[in-house]
mmCIF file of C-alpha atoms in Angstrom:
data_model
loop_
_atom_site.group_PDB
_atom_site.id
_atom_site.type_symbol
_atom_site.label_atom_id
_atom_site.label_comp_id
_atom_site.label_asym_id
_atom_site.label_seq_id
_atom_site.Cartn_x
_atom_site.Cartn_y
_atom_site.Cartn_z
ATOM 1 C CA MET U 1 30.709 3.689 11.274
ATOM 2 C CA PRO U 2 30.425 6.824 8.707
ATOM 3 C CA THR U 3 29.929 5.913 5.115
ATOM 4 C CA ARG U 4 30.632 8.036 2.101
ATOM 5 C CA ILE U 5 27.700 9.227 -0.128
ATOM 6 C CA ALA U 6 28.275 9.691 -3.909
ATOM 7 C CA THR U 7 26.229 10.174 -6.944
ATOM 8 C CA THR U 8 26.838 11.321 -10.547
ATOM 9 C CA GLN U 9 23.730 13.441 -10.253
ATOM 10 C CA ALA U 10 25.736 16.283 -8.315
ATOM 11 C CA PRO U 11 29.179 17.547 -9.240
ATOM 12 C CA ALA U 12 32.129 15.287 -8.252
ATOM 13 C CA ALA U 13 34.054 16.422 -5.118
ATOM 14 C CA VAL U 14 36.917 18.928 -6.106
ATOM 15 C CA GLY U 15 39.041 18.091 -3.502
ATOM 16 C CA PRO U 16 39.752 15.702 -0.588
ATOM 17 C CA TYR U 17 36.126 15.366 0.789
ATOM 18 C CA SER U 18 32.945 13.435 0.080
ATOM 19 C CA GLN U 19 29.905 14.773 -1.452
ATOM 20 C CA GLY U 20 28.222 13.753 1.786
ATOM 21 C CA VAL U 21 28.676 11.335 4.521
ATOM 22 C CA SER U 22 26.175 9.449 6.707
ATOM 23 C CA ALA U 23 26.934 9.172 10.258
ATOM 24 C CA ALA U 24 25.002 5.869 10.377
ATOM 25 C CA ASP U 25 21.787 4.450 8.803
ATOM 26 C CA ALA U 26 19.873 4.242 12.130
ATOM 27 C CA PRO U 27 16.819 6.502 12.558
ATOM 28 C CA GLY U 28 17.826 9.828 14.185
ATOM 29 C CA SER U 29 21.383 9.589 12.606
ATOM 30 C CA LEU U 30 22.911 12.620 10.654
ATOM 31 C CA VAL U 31 23.824 13.043 7.102
ATOM 32 C CA PHE U 32 26.326 15.699 6.337
ATOM 33 C CA VAL U 33 26.143 17.359 2.560
ATOM 34 C CA SER U 34 29.451 18.997 1.690
ATOM 35 C CA GLY U 35 28.834 22.770 0.503
ATOM 36 C CA GLN U 36 27.634 22.653 -3.237
ATOM 37 C CA VAL U 37 28.491 25.182 -5.736
ATOM 38 C CA PRO U 38 26.504 25.918 -8.685
ATOM 39 C CA LEU U 39 27.900 23.329 -10.924
ATOM 40 C CA ASP U 40 26.185 21.546 -13.460
ATOM 41 C CA PRO U 41 26.964 17.917 -12.901
ATOM 42 C CA ALA U 42 26.623 17.285 -16.963
ATOM 43 C CA THR U 43 29.159 19.626 -17.927
ATOM 44 C CA GLY U 44 31.225 20.589 -14.496
ATOM 45 C CA ALA U 45 30.748 24.046 -15.343
ATOM 46 C CA LEU U 46 29.286 26.726 -13.541
ATOM 47 C CA VAL U 47 25.602 27.458 -14.570
ATOM 48 C CA ASP U 48 24.795 30.731 -16.203
ATOM 49 C CA GLY U 49 21.778 33.118 -15.680
ATOM 50 C CA GLY U 50 22.879 34.843 -12.588
ATOM 51 C CA ILE U 51 22.606 34.339 -8.606
ATOM 52 C CA ALA U 52 19.016 32.890 -8.862
ATOM 53 C CA ALA U 53 20.144 30.506 -11.508
ATOM 54 C CA GLN U 54 23.243 29.562 -9.139
ATOM 55 C CA ALA U 55 21.128 28.950 -5.978
ATOM 56 C CA GLU U 56 19.043 26.913 -7.780
ATOM 57 C CA GLN U 57 21.631 24.598 -9.096
ATOM 58 C CA SER U 58 23.062 24.653 -5.677
ATOM 59 C CA LEU U 59 20.189 23.387 -4.353
ATOM 60 C CA LYS U 60 19.300 20.669 -6.681
ATOM 61 C CA ASN U 61 22.921 19.425 -6.083
ATOM 62 C CA VAL U 62 22.200 19.216 -2.521
ATOM 63 C CA GLY U 63 19.067 17.442 -3.218
ATOM 64 C CA ALA U 64 20.861 14.909 -5.462
ATOM 65 C CA ILE U 65 23.058 13.923 -2.528
ATOM 66 C CA LEU U 66 20.103 13.741 -0.082
ATOM 67 C CA ALA U 67 18.211 11.666 -2.673
ATOM 68 C CA GLU U 68 21.372 9.235 -2.845
ATOM 69 C CA ALA U 69 21.252 8.847 1.022
ATOM 70 C CA GLY U 70 17.291 8.129 0.511
ATOM 71 C CA LEU U 71 16.311 11.647 2.035
ATOM 72 C CA GLY U 72 14.768 14.580 0.553
ATOM 73 C CA TYR U 73 14.828 18.652 1.830
ATOM 74 C CA GLU U 74 12.011 17.833 4.201
ATOM 75 C CA HIS U 75 14.558 16.168 6.346
ATOM 76 C CA VAL U 76 17.007 18.953 6.383
ATOM 77 C CA VAL U 77 17.530 20.285 9.959
ATOM 78 C CA LYS U 78 20.286 22.972 9.303
ATOM 79 C CA THR U 79 21.951 24.664 6.368
ATOM 80 C CA THR U 80 24.694 27.124 5.647
ATOM 81 C CA VAL U 81 24.669 29.496 2.869
ATOM 82 C CA LEU U 82 27.749 31.251 1.928
ATOM 83 C CA LEU U 83 27.388 34.172 -0.897
ATOM 84 C CA ALA U 84 30.173 35.855 -2.570
ATOM 85 C CA ASP U 85 27.933 39.273 -2.362
ATOM 86 C CA ILE U 86 25.634 39.466 0.666
ATOM 87 C CA ALA U 87 23.738 41.901 -1.491
ATOM 88 C CA ASP U 88 22.389 38.666 -3.391
ATOM 89 C CA PHE U 89 20.578 37.453 0.054
ATOM 90 C CA ALA U 90 17.338 38.429 -0.996
ATOM 91 C CA ALA U 91 17.582 36.802 -4.491
ATOM 92 C CA VAL U 92 19.181 33.485 -3.149
ATOM 93 C CA ASN U 93 16.559 33.401 -0.153
ATOM 94 C CA GLU U 94 13.641 33.425 -2.570
ATOM 95 C CA VAL U 95 14.936 30.493 -4.381
ATOM 96 C CA TYR U 96 15.684 28.728 -1.010
ATOM 97 C CA ALA U 97 12.162 29.332 -0.263
ATOM 98 C CA ARG U 98 11.022 27.153 -2.883
ATOM 99 C CA TYR U 99 12.810 24.256 -1.606
ATOM 100 C CA PHE U 100 12.389 24.247 2.197
ATOM 101 C CA THR U 101 8.437 24.647 2.494
ATOM 102 C CA GLY U 102 7.439 22.368 5.546
ATOM 103 C CA GLU U 103 5.867 23.441 8.820
ATOM 104 C CA VAL U 104 9.695 22.789 10.467
ATOM 105 C CA LEU U 105 11.948 24.845 8.160
ATOM 106 C CA PRO U 106 15.755 23.952 8.820
ATOM 107 C CA ALA U 107 17.980 26.271 11.042
ATOM 108 C CA ARG U 108 20.230 28.274 8.843
ATOM 109 C CA ALA U 109 23.166 30.717 8.881
ATOM 110 C CA ALA U 110 24.142 32.963 5.916
ATOM 111 C CA PHE U 111 27.612 34.530 5.516
ATOM 112 C CA GLY U 112 28.857 36.871 3.173
ATOM 113 C CA VAL U 113 32.491 35.738 2.365
ATOM 114 C CA ALA U 114 35.385 37.136 0.176
ATOM 115 C CA ALA U 115 35.195 34.461 -2.550
ATOM 116 C CA LEU U 116 33.971 30.939 -3.163
ATOM 117 C CA PRO U 117 35.389 28.170 -5.126
ATOM 118 C CA LEU U 118 35.505 28.441 -8.961
ATOM 119 C CA GLY U 119 34.125 31.901 -8.649
ATOM 120 C CA ALA U 120 30.537 30.783 -7.655
ATOM 121 C CA GLY U 121 28.241 33.389 -6.234
ATOM 122 C CA VAL U 122 26.714 30.894 -3.819
ATOM 123 C CA GLU U 123 27.317 27.492 -1.768
ATOM 124 C CA ILE U 124 25.014 25.800 0.017
ATOM 125 C CA GLU U 125 25.688 23.036 2.769
ATOM 126 C CA ALA U 126 23.293 20.967 4.770
ATOM 127 C CA ILE U 127 22.683 18.495 7.672
ATOM 128 C CA ALA U 128 19.737 16.067 7.561
ATOM 129 C CA VAL U 129 18.505 13.791 10.134
ATOM 130 C CA ARG U 130 17.369 10.105 8.899
ATOM 131 C CA PRO U 131 13.804 9.275 9.953
#
């Protein structure tokens, strides 16, 4: 039975969805982390500092949800990166590369989109697997 993952260390969901969902607690089961925009969980506001700072905060939010599920970035098998401006790909990729460093990196898709919630420049979602 799926279970909801929720933490105050990441922004609360801004709609009818969960921060994350665990398919099961058994080894090999999947954990789905909803797309994280660069909101500071303490203030609820978008972070300042440009696209690199936004990517950093989005990844920190993903990490907080993973941690609540007892997982880390090394358990991530797939990510999706949404960019309000595809020209920001290189800057976001540079930040992303600091979080995913193992021998087996997650599969990934990156898309340029017309707009993101709350005027964010980036949104990142992840799928992890329980060891």
